[in-house]
Amino acid sequence: MPRFSIILPCFKVQGFLRECLDSVLEQSFGDLEVIAVDDCSPDGCGAILDEYAARDPRVKAVHLPENVGLGRARNAGMPHATGDYLFFLDSDDTLTPGALRAMADRLAGTGDPDVLIFDYVRTYWWGGTRRNVLAPVLGEAADAGTFSAAERPEVLDLLMVVWNKIYRRDFVERHGFAFPPGYYEDTPWTFPVLLSAERMTALDRVCVEYRQRRQGNILSTTSRKHFDIHEQYERVFAYLDAHPELHTWRGFLHAKMAEHCLDILAKPDRLPPSDKGEFFRRTAEMFRARKPEGATVAEEHRVLEGGYAGYLARRQAARAGRVLERRAERVRAAAAGRVHRARSALLMRRPLDPDLAVYSAFSHRGVLGDPAAIHRAAREIAPRMRGVWVVRDEETAALLPPDVEHVLLGSAAYDRVTARATYFVNNVNWPGGLTKRPGTVHVHTHQGTPLKYMGADLLGKPGARHGFDVPKMLWRADRWDYSLVANRHSELVWERAFPCHFTSLRSGSPRNDVLVNAGPGAGAATRARLGIPEDHTVVLYAPTRREYRRGGHVERIDLARFAEDLGDGHTLVVRLHPSLATGHARGMGLSDLHRRGVLIDATDEPHVEEVMLASDVLVTDYSALMFDYANLDRPIVIHADDWTAYAASRGAYVDITAEPPGHVSRSYRELAWLFASGSWRDQDGERLRAAFRERFCEYDDGHAAERVVRTVMLGEEGWTPEPVALPAPAAASDRDVLTAS
């Protein structure tokens, strides 16, 4: 008996069906069966299903003699199911890699509950993606283990569809749940199922990619068929009538019905304009008829207690109010701009403060990166120097060390310090509104050694420069006085990519000082804080974004499988590119795997240097982190399975597969073999790393931050550090990582 029975109704989806089936059958968890129901589709769906059934015994094709609709096609598939759990997947959607494995693990860990709810991401026909906005609800529910709807009613606010959940088959059969005919057949299934389930659990992981088709989406079709919603809610209320123990949910479902119907009415692409009045009246009749005695009506639903003319008047008033508010906001913004310009003009008359330095990093996200290292050095070497950090909001400010002075971006205090500061240190361009006064010194630290095209070089890569205004970027770079470089490669690239009037300072990367100077056991404290056993080999996986995919995220590795293949005595630590940290990439299994202890998600660790120190080997694709990591002289593996596509879309200054810092894998099989065989740390890897270090760690001598402070801020021209014996490159802990683990 398989673990999962995936019931797949098919009708006019021949263009998407193969992709859907492949996403299921290629899952790493294969204990499944597919009950594919051909709902008398007039296209090639039936032939495709027969083809898959002939070559994979897990697929069973069921051909219906007539078209019965989505709900009843699902019903037709259920008698053929033999699995523990039923999964109703729409045949134009796809499963994400590793989804079924994650579901199976969650079910096993929670004692096979009645229902498992998981997350999804919308994928649009034009290439965009958007994660479920209520994903935090799933995260909180996942922490609760198992629960009922009464214990966590907020799960009923999630999208009321059938395909973002799986159901224990004997639970469904015992209650006799089935889908009715109609447009909104999910509604009278989902509410009764969730209210009847004694034990549910949640999986905070994106398991389904919900395709948003340009055409063919039933619910986006303008039609009177949307009147079906009333009949479906009548079925929900009839279920409550037959189950007195669920009486307390009447008020909740009454409000849900009102919310759902008003949402359909408000959308411009649902109902023909001539039918909207009738739809409102039928909704209002049901609202009055099904209102529980003594129920309180929410403000937004009171419109159903009046007539359609009142509804239209309220909608028109709301639109007029929004127009007036936008106009008022423009007036306020213009007035604020005039005040700001006047205040700035007055401040610019005051003399510069030669001992005032303003810092920012990563678009004002805190005391981080190269600017943070320079700030620390300045406080030690030039204590008279006042350092002020620019942060983006109060939330960021609350995370700063208590002894760090700061101002909020755009505040009056920000205007005061930026008007008088002599030194400006940043790894991102300063806002365009910042005026560069004569006598000020701007130090641009960059964000590491460039591998991919930057600045003016992006002009030849239209896909990669999407969202970048290159001329404006160069205009802001015209304010730079110094550009910090860690090697001659960077010096040449920055002078080509940013053809501006600055001086290249061969300083090294200040944030790398801590890596160069790391002593034995330098990463031990971070390992302990992250809960990594002392004797484990730590594999740091740091993927970068892709310009050939909208949103930047491409799942190159099944992380659960990689963690498992590494075996005992290893800990996998994952750090996503900062631009992916708030997108749906975290939901593609990473958050769930972290919660279950399969790996450690270090994406939110503020100091990447500490994460690098805590690791024994770096696995990356094309992240610039490799250039910094090379200073540790620890093994690096490049996973370059899509190098050709990456280089073509973004552009690269170095063919990292021809001049790598270690071994290169071009498939997951090769990557797994490198670790299984121990080749990731062999002499060939050492030889490649030595050549890489010689070229790209040229100026990183452990004194970069001090060099910037002394030469730029203190004017000590020609300063060189006193010769000292640098420590040997250190391992993440006191042990020898080259011994067999």
XYZ file of C-alpha atoms in Angstrom:
741
model
C 0.000 0.000 0.000
C 1.624 3.313 -1.069
C 1.986 6.265 1.257
C 0.379 8.750 -1.144
C -2.436 8.433 -3.671
C -2.203 11.457 -5.936
C -5.515 12.019 -7.718
C -5.040 14.059 -10.874
C -8.156 15.190 -12.793
C -7.292 16.256 -16.351
C -9.252 18.414 -18.762
C -7.757 20.610 -21.519
C -4.297 20.775 -19.937
C -2.220 18.924 -22.537
C 0.321 21.770 -22.585
C 1.015 21.439 -18.851
C 0.280 17.793 -18.087
C 3.732 16.332 -18.763
C 5.391 18.909 -16.524
C 2.919 18.094 -13.759
C 3.401 14.322 -14.055
C 7.194 14.644 -14.197
C 7.214 16.775 -11.055
C 5.418 13.939 -9.247
C 7.194 10.904 -10.659
C 10.684 12.411 -10.279
C 10.237 13.085 -6.555
C 12.985 11.674 -4.317
C 10.193 10.002 -2.306
C 8.703 7.382 -4.608
C 6.190 5.505 -2.444
C 3.181 6.808 -4.355
C 0.537 6.072 -6.923
C -0.997 8.471 -9.433
C -4.695 8.084 -10.223
C -4.948 10.215 -13.367
C -8.555 10.866 -14.388
C -9.180 11.851 -18.010
C -12.389 13.885 -17.688
C -13.297 13.172 -21.322
C -10.791 15.840 -22.350
C -11.094 16.758 -26.063
C -7.329 17.337 -26.442
C -4.370 14.972 -26.029
C -4.623 14.474 -22.252
C -5.902 10.914 -22.509
C -3.062 9.806 -24.791
C -0.476 11.411 -22.524
C -1.893 9.592 -19.499
C -1.820 6.263 -21.351
C 1.782 6.897 -22.356
C 2.856 7.516 -18.748
C 0.828 4.577 -17.443
C 2.538 2.262 -19.960
C 6.030 3.148 -18.776
C 5.488 3.683 -15.035
C 3.457 1.150 -13.036
C 2.706 3.792 -10.416
C 0.422 5.611 -12.875
C -3.146 4.442 -13.461
C -5.177 6.167 -16.178
C -8.949 6.355 -15.676
C -10.957 7.499 -18.705
C -14.455 8.883 -18.047
C -17.092 8.400 -20.797
C -18.381 11.977 -20.379
C -17.175 15.249 -18.919
C -18.306 15.539 -15.306
C -16.316 18.501 -14.018
C -13.413 18.878 -11.630
C -15.096 17.811 -8.387
C -16.769 14.684 -9.699
C -13.604 13.712 -11.603
C -11.843 13.699 -8.231
C -14.646 11.533 -6.855
C -14.120 9.118 -9.747
C -10.483 8.743 -8.785
C -11.019 8.053 -5.091
C -12.305 4.442 -5.372
C -9.060 3.515 -7.165
C -6.858 4.956 -4.392
C -5.053 2.552 -2.063
C -2.624 4.952 -0.356
C -2.577 6.111 3.233
C -3.149 9.727 2.166
C -5.112 11.382 -0.637
C -3.562 14.300 -2.485
C -5.783 16.117 -5.018
C -3.293 17.854 -7.319
C -4.488 20.035 -10.198
C -2.978 18.880 -13.482
C -1.643 22.281 -14.522
C 0.279 22.731 -11.239
C 3.569 21.122 -10.202
C 5.215 19.752 -7.089
C 8.436 21.340 -5.881
C 11.511 19.069 -5.570
C 11.508 17.159 -2.299
C 7.902 18.031 -1.472
C 6.673 14.475 -0.898
C 9.702 13.604 1.222
C 8.965 16.608 3.421
C 5.312 15.609 3.707
C 6.178 12.013 4.592
C 8.637 13.150 7.264
C 6.094 15.557 8.751
C 3.386 12.891 8.871
C 5.722 10.396 10.515
C 6.806 12.971 13.065
C 3.240 13.879 14.051
C 1.653 10.430 14.243
C -0.329 10.404 10.980
C -2.919 13.161 11.602
C -6.172 13.491 9.655
C -4.994 16.449 7.560
C -1.651 17.994 6.614
C -1.682 21.625 5.403
C 1.297 22.916 3.416
C 2.373 26.048 1.585
C 2.375 27.041 -2.080
C 3.751 29.702 -4.391
C 1.900 31.336 -7.272
C 3.803 31.179 -10.572
C 2.587 33.645 -13.185
C 2.561 33.094 -16.937
C 4.895 36.076 -17.387
C 7.551 34.533 -15.113
C 6.827 36.130 -11.746
C 6.366 34.267 -8.483
C 4.601 35.188 -5.236
C 4.458 33.198 -2.046
C 1.306 32.794 -0.018
C 0.978 35.986 2.053
C -0.273 33.962 5.024
C 2.849 31.790 5.165
C 3.592 32.979 8.749
C 0.339 31.316 9.864
C 1.715 27.990 8.649
C 5.002 28.589 10.426
C 3.278 29.204 13.742
C 0.968 26.221 13.252
C 3.921 23.976 12.398
C 5.473 24.775 15.765
C 2.287 23.583 17.472
C 2.658 19.948 16.366
C -0.926 18.732 15.936
C -4.080 20.730 16.529
C -7.771 21.051 15.713
C -9.533 23.953 14.025
C -10.871 25.037 17.418
C -7.326 25.233 18.772
C -5.911 27.122 15.790
C -8.839 28.780 13.928
C -6.421 30.992 11.991
C -5.687 28.073 9.630
C -9.211 28.589 8.265
C -7.998 31.915 6.876
C -5.662 30.087 4.516
C -6.671 29.624 0.898
C -9.765 27.409 0.979
C -8.748 25.034 -1.786
C -8.320 21.280 -1.747
C -4.801 21.034 -3.241
C -2.829 22.711 -0.422
C -3.653 19.830 1.924
C -3.476 16.044 2.023
C -6.032 13.862 3.793
C -5.807 10.500 5.537
C -7.844 8.161 3.360
C -9.612 6.305 6.156
C -10.620 9.662 7.693
C -12.195 10.732 4.369
C -13.951 7.393 3.912
C -15.253 7.298 7.483
C -16.909 10.700 7.101
C -18.060 10.071 3.532
C -16.567 13.292 2.180
C -17.097 13.849 -1.553
C -16.992 16.732 -4.007
C -20.243 18.228 -5.311
C -20.647 19.481 -8.873
C -20.117 23.149 -9.544
C -17.622 25.954 -9.954
C -16.681 26.325 -6.270
C -16.579 22.646 -5.358
C -13.614 23.122 -2.974
C -15.699 25.177 -0.517
C -18.126 22.447 0.693
C -15.209 20.000 0.907
C -12.651 22.113 2.743
C -14.730 23.614 5.550
C -16.413 20.332 6.617
C -13.099 18.472 6.422
C -11.155 20.979 8.514
C -13.931 21.386 11.085
C -14.310 17.611 11.443
C -10.605 16.761 11.695
C -9.563 15.929 15.236
C -5.847 16.178 14.487
C -4.227 18.369 11.850
C -0.653 19.439 11.325
C 1.119 22.038 9.189
C 4.221 21.981 7.014
C 5.883 25.360 6.581
C 7.197 24.499 3.144
C 6.267 25.382 -0.432
C 5.145 22.072 -1.926
C 3.011 23.207 -4.884
C 3.667 25.717 -7.625
C 0.197 27.110 -8.337
C 0.166 28.092 -11.996
C -1.565 31.385 -12.803
C -2.509 30.912 -16.441
C -3.055 33.849 -18.762
C -6.193 32.165 -20.076
C -8.170 29.118 -19.051
C -8.371 29.810 -15.311
C -11.957 28.939 -14.436
C -12.258 31.376 -11.547
C -10.984 34.274 -13.691
C -13.629 33.720 -16.352
C -16.404 36.315 -16.551
C -19.604 34.291 -16.274
C -22.843 33.751 -14.385
C -21.308 30.483 -13.203
C -19.949 32.399 -10.218
C -23.494 32.351 -8.814
C -22.570 28.765 -7.886
C -20.921 30.091 -4.723
C -24.332 30.519 -3.062
C -25.296 26.886 -3.595
C -21.929 25.704 -2.303
C -22.243 27.681 0.926
C -25.739 26.274 1.354
C -24.061 22.845 1.302
C -21.638 24.015 4.014
C -24.520 25.198 6.209
C -26.388 21.960 5.539
C -23.366 20.060 6.860
C -23.529 22.134 10.045
C -27.243 21.404 10.332
C -26.454 17.676 10.221
C -23.662 17.959 12.801
C -24.905 19.784 15.917
C -21.475 19.456 17.540
C -20.236 22.056 14.999
C -22.969 24.593 15.856
C -20.458 27.072 17.325
C -18.898 27.577 13.871
C -22.069 29.134 12.373
C -21.026 32.719 13.087
C -17.566 32.157 11.661
C -18.863 30.586 8.453
C -21.549 33.256 8.118
C -18.797 35.880 8.068
C -16.665 33.786 5.704
C -19.565 33.485 3.279
C -20.084 37.258 3.291
C -16.369 37.910 2.791
C -16.115 35.404 -0.072
C -19.189 36.628 -1.953
C -18.274 40.316 -1.592
C -14.805 39.502 -2.890
C -16.283 37.877 -6.014
C -18.581 40.863 -6.500
C -15.722 43.366 -6.178
C -13.450 41.694 -8.740
C -13.852 43.202 -12.221
C -13.314 39.914 -14.115
C -15.802 37.643 -12.374
C -19.409 38.675 -13.030
C -20.991 40.287 -16.090
C -21.846 43.894 -15.089
C -25.545 43.319 -15.808
C -25.658 40.464 -13.280
C -23.914 42.139 -10.343
C -27.094 43.542 -8.852
C -28.724 40.112 -8.830
C -25.615 38.553 -7.293
C -25.646 41.148 -4.510
C -29.335 40.546 -3.775
C -28.905 36.763 -3.593
C -25.906 37.194 -1.307
C -27.861 39.560 0.934
C -30.763 37.092 1.124
C -28.443 34.285 2.215
C -26.691 36.628 4.643
C -29.982 37.430 6.350
C -31.292 33.855 6.261
C -28.123 32.286 7.687
C -27.290 34.916 10.274
C -27.059 33.212 13.710
C -29.225 34.712 16.425
C -27.348 37.403 18.315
C -24.384 37.396 15.901
C -22.344 40.597 15.594
C -21.922 41.785 12.018
C -18.495 43.105 11.043
C -18.399 46.658 9.725
C -17.290 45.567 6.245
C -20.255 43.158 5.974
C -22.990 45.565 7.059
C -23.431 46.668 3.483
C -25.317 43.369 2.978
C -27.984 44.591 5.381
C -28.917 47.327 2.893
C -29.621 47.479 -0.837
C -27.461 47.318 -3.940
C -27.658 51.100 -4.434
C -26.122 51.575 -0.985
C -23.380 49.101 -1.838
C -22.551 51.016 -5.032
C -22.571 54.333 -3.173
C -20.212 52.963 -0.545
C -17.843 51.635 -3.208
C -17.880 54.961 -5.025
C -17.207 56.861 -1.792
C -14.295 54.547 -0.994
C -12.784 55.147 -4.436
C -13.213 58.919 -4.079
C -11.608 58.755 -0.630
C -8.590 56.923 -2.036
C -8.203 59.518 -4.793
C -8.330 62.363 -2.260
C -5.844 60.596 0.008
C -3.393 60.165 -2.879
C -3.710 63.838 -3.754
C -3.189 64.834 -0.122
C -0.143 62.567 0.086
C 1.366 64.244 -2.991
C 0.766 67.675 -1.446
C 2.338 66.565 1.833
C 5.326 65.062 0.015
C 5.879 68.246 -2.004
C 5.722 70.377 1.133
C 8.102 68.051 2.965
C 10.482 68.219 0.011
C 10.524 72.012 0.098
C 11.190 71.991 3.847
C 13.941 69.394 3.416
C 15.664 71.359 0.658
C 15.522 74.566 2.681
C 16.895 72.844 5.773
C 19.662 71.202 3.749
C 20.663 74.520 2.222
C 21.068 76.000 5.709
C 23.038 73.008 6.961
C 25.394 73.142 3.984
C 26.585 76.559 5.146
C 28.084 75.049 8.287
C 31.718 73.895 8.188
C 32.654 70.246 7.786
C 33.602 68.327 10.913
C 37.040 66.760 10.201
C 36.437 64.097 12.864
C 32.983 62.957 11.739
C 32.552 59.780 9.670
C 29.231 58.408 8.452
C 28.872 54.688 7.743
C 26.333 52.507 5.992
C 26.244 48.921 4.707
C 23.926 46.831 2.555
C 21.361 49.603 2.042
C 21.394 50.707 5.699
C 20.820 47.250 7.221
C 23.178 47.595 10.180
C 26.813 47.454 11.324
C 28.017 44.968 8.731
C 30.674 44.086 6.177
C 33.674 46.214 5.232
C 32.267 49.465 6.680
C 31.863 47.742 10.070
C 35.490 46.582 10.018
C 36.685 50.116 9.186
C 34.478 51.550 11.942
C 35.986 49.150 14.509
C 39.501 50.036 13.419
C 38.782 53.774 13.578
C 37.471 53.497 17.129
C 40.703 51.801 18.165
C 43.260 53.759 16.146
C 41.582 57.182 16.022
C 39.308 57.371 19.093
C 38.697 61.072 18.483
C 36.856 60.129 15.300
C 33.076 60.141 15.737
C 31.371 57.374 13.760
C 27.647 57.531 13.002
C 25.732 54.753 11.246
C 22.785 55.301 8.915
C 20.046 52.677 9.371
C 16.823 52.278 7.453
C 14.252 52.038 10.268
C 13.633 51.755 14.006
C 13.534 47.968 13.826
C 17.071 47.871 12.431
C 18.220 50.459 14.968
C 16.965 48.279 17.830
C 19.405 45.546 16.784
C 22.500 47.784 16.914
C 25.057 47.422 19.712
C 24.207 49.887 22.507
C 27.422 51.888 22.038
C 26.861 52.554 18.316
C 25.595 56.025 17.411
C 23.057 56.020 14.597
C 20.558 58.100 12.640
C 17.524 57.014 10.645
C 17.628 57.466 6.894
C 15.818 60.643 5.850
C 15.470 62.034 9.385
C 16.503 65.509 10.492
C 19.429 63.931 12.355
C 20.478 62.226 9.114
C 20.463 65.593 7.336
C 22.607 67.131 10.088
C 25.333 64.483 10.141
C 25.537 64.036 6.366
C 25.790 67.806 5.895
C 28.828 68.077 8.187
C 30.615 64.717 7.903
C 34.003 64.594 6.216
C 34.143 60.835 5.660
C 31.500 58.621 4.063
C 32.056 54.860 4.075
C 29.599 52.553 2.300
C 29.475 49.296 0.342
C 26.389 50.450 -1.597
C 25.925 53.757 -3.411
C 24.589 56.553 -1.214
C 21.060 57.863 -1.982
C 20.814 60.316 -4.837
C 19.602 63.085 -2.539
C 22.924 63.176 -0.683
C 24.961 66.146 -1.869
C 28.734 65.660 -2.006
C 30.296 68.760 -0.527
C 33.818 69.885 -1.486
C 36.263 68.465 1.039
C 34.307 65.313 1.802
C 35.897 61.923 1.214
C 33.773 59.017 -0.015
C 35.174 55.517 0.470
C 33.417 52.784 -1.466
C 34.272 49.335 -0.175
C 32.224 47.242 -2.646
C 30.908 43.831 -1.547
C 33.791 41.566 -2.420
C 35.705 40.533 -5.511
C 33.567 40.683 -8.678
C 32.865 37.493 -10.595
C 29.709 38.613 -12.396
C 29.316 41.738 -14.532
C 28.784 44.999 -12.679
C 28.164 48.676 -13.428
C 28.585 49.793 -17.036
C 29.314 46.230 -18.128
C 25.640 45.443 -17.481
C 24.683 47.625 -20.446
C 25.370 44.641 -22.679
C 23.270 42.319 -20.512
C 19.670 43.618 -20.658
C 18.285 40.719 -18.626
C 20.829 41.145 -15.855
C 20.350 44.892 -15.553
C 16.596 44.573 -15.071
C 15.757 46.968 -12.253
C 19.129 48.727 -12.459
C 19.416 52.267 -13.755
C 23.027 52.100 -14.942
C 23.436 55.838 -15.772
C 22.097 56.770 -12.328
C 24.375 54.152 -10.758
C 27.386 55.744 -12.453
C 26.243 59.246 -11.500
C 26.242 58.198 -7.854
C 29.622 56.509 -8.286
C 31.021 59.843 -9.471
C 31.052 60.794 -5.778
C 33.573 58.087 -4.881
C 37.053 59.223 -3.903
C 38.455 55.781 -3.063
C 37.580 52.315 -4.320
C 38.946 49.525 -2.125
C 40.390 46.484 -3.886
C 41.663 43.122 -2.663
C 43.520 42.180 -5.842
C 44.558 43.500 -9.229
C 41.636 41.722 -10.850
C 39.207 43.835 -8.804
C 41.134 46.997 -9.572
C 40.851 46.450 -13.320
C 37.196 45.440 -13.145
C 36.039 48.355 -10.996
C 37.852 50.908 -13.159
C 36.199 49.423 -16.243
C 32.739 48.871 -14.762
C 32.641 52.296 -13.056
C 34.398 54.788 -15.365
C 34.454 57.520 -12.730
C 37.057 59.732 -11.032
C 38.232 57.709 -8.048
C 41.492 56.296 -6.756
C 41.866 52.540 -6.385
C 43.244 51.794 -2.936
C 45.092 48.465 -2.735
C 43.961 47.945 0.800
C 42.536 44.432 0.836
C 38.988 43.778 2.008
C 38.570 45.049 5.598
C 35.962 42.438 6.499
C 38.474 39.725 5.564
C 40.922 40.790 8.273
C 39.150 38.510 10.724
C 39.563 35.600 8.305
C 43.234 36.230 7.621
C 44.001 36.653 11.338
C 41.870 33.730 12.515
C 43.598 31.581 15.088
C 42.912 27.975 16.080
C 39.302 27.402 17.034
C 38.178 30.830 15.766
C 34.814 29.442 14.705
C 34.151 27.439 17.872
C 31.909 30.060 19.500
C 29.679 30.323 16.431
C 29.488 26.549 16.114
C 28.383 26.299 19.739
C 25.763 29.030 19.276
C 24.354 27.277 16.208
C 24.244 23.955 18.047
C 26.848 22.188 15.882
C 28.610 19.261 17.569
C 32.310 19.889 18.114
C 33.407 16.824 16.152
C 31.274 17.491 13.055
C 32.581 18.512 9.660
C 30.615 21.621 8.683
C 29.684 22.013 5.021
C 28.638 25.571 4.166
C 26.412 25.795 1.083
C 26.079 29.351 -0.269
C 24.175 29.603 -3.583
C 23.751 32.882 -5.444
C 20.824 34.292 -7.449
C 20.165 33.668 -11.145
C 19.414 36.413 -13.626
C 17.810 34.010 -16.076
C 14.948 33.306 -13.647
C 12.559 36.032 -12.513
C 12.916 36.347 -8.758
C 16.446 34.944 -8.877
C 15.825 31.628 -7.126
C 16.610 28.339 -8.819
C 16.685 25.195 -6.683
C 19.879 23.460 -7.812
C 20.228 20.888 -5.019
C 17.777 18.760 -3.038
C 19.023 19.932 0.350
C 17.432 17.104 2.332
C 19.125 14.563 0.089
C 22.474 16.379 0.286
C 22.325 16.474 4.085
C 21.483 12.767 4.144
C 24.224 11.865 1.661
C 26.838 13.736 3.698
C 26.168 11.201 6.424
C 26.838 11.062 10.138
C 29.433 13.407 11.527
C 28.518 16.222 9.116
C 26.375 19.336 9.504
C 25.035 21.152 6.446
C 24.770 24.931 6.890
C 22.920 26.894 4.186
C 23.212 30.615 3.560
C 21.110 32.087 0.749
C 22.106 35.189 -1.190
C 20.753 38.276 0.663
C 18.457 39.134 -2.258
C 16.692 35.773 -1.783
C 16.353 36.006 1.993
C 12.838 37.461 2.003
C 11.471 35.712 -1.067
C 9.830 32.318 -1.472
C 13.223 30.562 -1.540
C 13.069 30.114 2.230
C 9.785 28.286 1.840
C 11.102 25.800 -0.723
C 12.031 23.439 2.089
C 14.769 25.406 3.833
C 12.720 26.671 6.793
C 11.154 23.265 7.344
C 14.488 21.432 7.170
C 15.979 23.896 9.639
C 13.045 23.432 12.010
C 13.457 19.651 11.879
C 17.207 19.789 12.476
C 18.129 18.345 9.067
C 20.335 21.362 8.379
C 21.016 24.855 9.706
C 19.632 27.886 7.880
C 22.204 30.634 8.472
C 20.712 33.112 5.984
C 19.734 35.529 8.744
C 23.079 35.386 10.538
C 24.166 39.034 10.379
C 27.911 38.411 10.096
C 28.827 36.078 7.268
C 32.445 36.094 8.446
C 31.401 34.198 11.571
C 29.547 31.619 9.477
C 32.614 31.114 7.289
C 34.850 30.683 10.324
C 32.483 28.047 11.703
C 32.692 25.899 8.550
C 35.234 23.407 7.217
C 34.400 23.527 3.514
C 32.471 25.857 1.220
C 30.153 24.577 -1.505
C 28.965 27.361 -3.777
C 28.019 27.979 -7.338
C 29.037 31.484 -8.368
C 28.864 33.462 -5.129
C 31.595 36.043 -4.567
C 31.863 34.544 -1.089
C 34.417 32.130 -2.544
C 36.994 34.925 -2.872
C 36.657 35.812 0.810
C 36.568 32.179 1.916
C 39.848 31.488 0.112
C 41.604 33.545 2.802
C 40.879 30.703 5.238
C 42.723 28.248 2.970
C 39.991 25.690 3.526
C 38.518 23.496 0.768
C 36.087 25.013 -1.735
C 33.859 23.055 -4.120
C 32.192 24.785 -7.082
C 28.828 23.321 -8.116
C 28.498 24.576 -11.689
C 25.664 22.577 -13.202
C 24.249 25.632 -15.007
C 27.417 27.647 -15.645
C 26.710 28.191 -19.348
C 23.253 29.655 -18.669
C 24.527 31.764 -15.766
C 27.468 33.226 -17.668
C 25.334 33.946 -20.724
C 22.620 35.733 -18.757
C 24.695 37.704 -16.236
C 28.176 37.788 -17.744
C 31.322 36.742 -15.873
C 34.807 38.216 -15.689
C 36.366 34.839 -14.879
C 35.493 31.357 -16.107
C 35.288 29.904 -12.620
C 35.078 26.375 -14.042
C 38.447 26.818 -15.794
C 40.185 28.642 -12.907
C 38.420 27.250 -9.847
C 39.452 27.413 -6.190
C 38.880 23.657 -5.871
C 37.046 20.787 -7.462
C 34.117 21.493 -9.810
C 30.947 19.378 -9.975
C 28.581 19.643 -12.923
C 25.808 17.430 -11.561
C 24.487 16.442 -8.168
C 25.928 12.958 -8.696
C 29.412 14.443 -9.089
C 28.941 16.636 -6.022
C 27.842 13.701 -3.877
C 30.785 11.635 -5.126
C 33.294 14.355 -4.168
C 32.143 14.131 -0.562
C 31.593 10.370 -0.442
C 35.092 9.716 -1.772
C 36.826 12.424 0.275
C 38.155 14.040 -2.917
C 36.854 17.449 -1.827
C 39.957 17.819 0.376
C 42.644 16.102 -1.706
C 45.939 17.455 -3.032
C 44.455 18.465 -6.384
C 42.028 20.698 -4.520
C 44.900 22.198 -2.509
C 46.835 22.943 -5.701
C 43.865 24.683 -7.311
C 43.194 26.651 -4.135
C 46.805 27.810 -3.874
C 46.731 29.273 -7.381
C 43.377 30.910 -6.674
C 44.633 32.453 -3.420
C 47.725 33.820 -5.111
C 45.592 35.675 -7.637
C 42.580 36.800 -5.625
C 43.879 37.221 -2.045
C 46.806 39.345 -3.164
C 46.266 42.366 -0.880
C 44.457 40.655 1.997
C 47.145 40.709 4.671
C 44.971 41.153 7.773
C 45.537 44.924 7.995
C 43.017 46.234 5.455
C 40.805 48.149 7.902
C 43.779 49.720 9.646
C 45.290 50.672 6.281
C 42.093 52.533 5.291
C 41.906 54.412 8.581
C 45.578 55.409 8.605
C 45.964 56.356 4.952
C 42.551 57.899 4.261
C 41.361 59.296 7.600
C 44.666 60.060 9.317
C 46.643 60.972 6.199
C 49.567 58.652 6.940
C 50.737 58.297 3.337
C 52.816 55.248 2.559
C 51.869 53.554 5.827
C 52.761 49.862 5.975
C 52.088 47.487 8.846
C 54.920 46.296 11.033
C 55.975 42.831 9.927
C 54.485 40.174 12.159
C 54.150 36.420 11.837
C 50.635 35.747 10.659
C 48.954 32.654 12.087
C 48.621 29.666 9.822
C 45.195 29.397 8.176
C 42.952 28.001 10.866
C 40.392 25.245 10.820
C 36.879 25.835 12.107
C 37.799 24.052 15.326
C 40.964 22.798 16.931
C 40.824 19.477 15.101
C 42.479 18.617 11.795
C 39.713 18.636 9.198
C 41.802 16.603 6.781
C 41.554 13.516 8.921
C 38.880 11.047 7.943
C 35.477 11.851 9.430
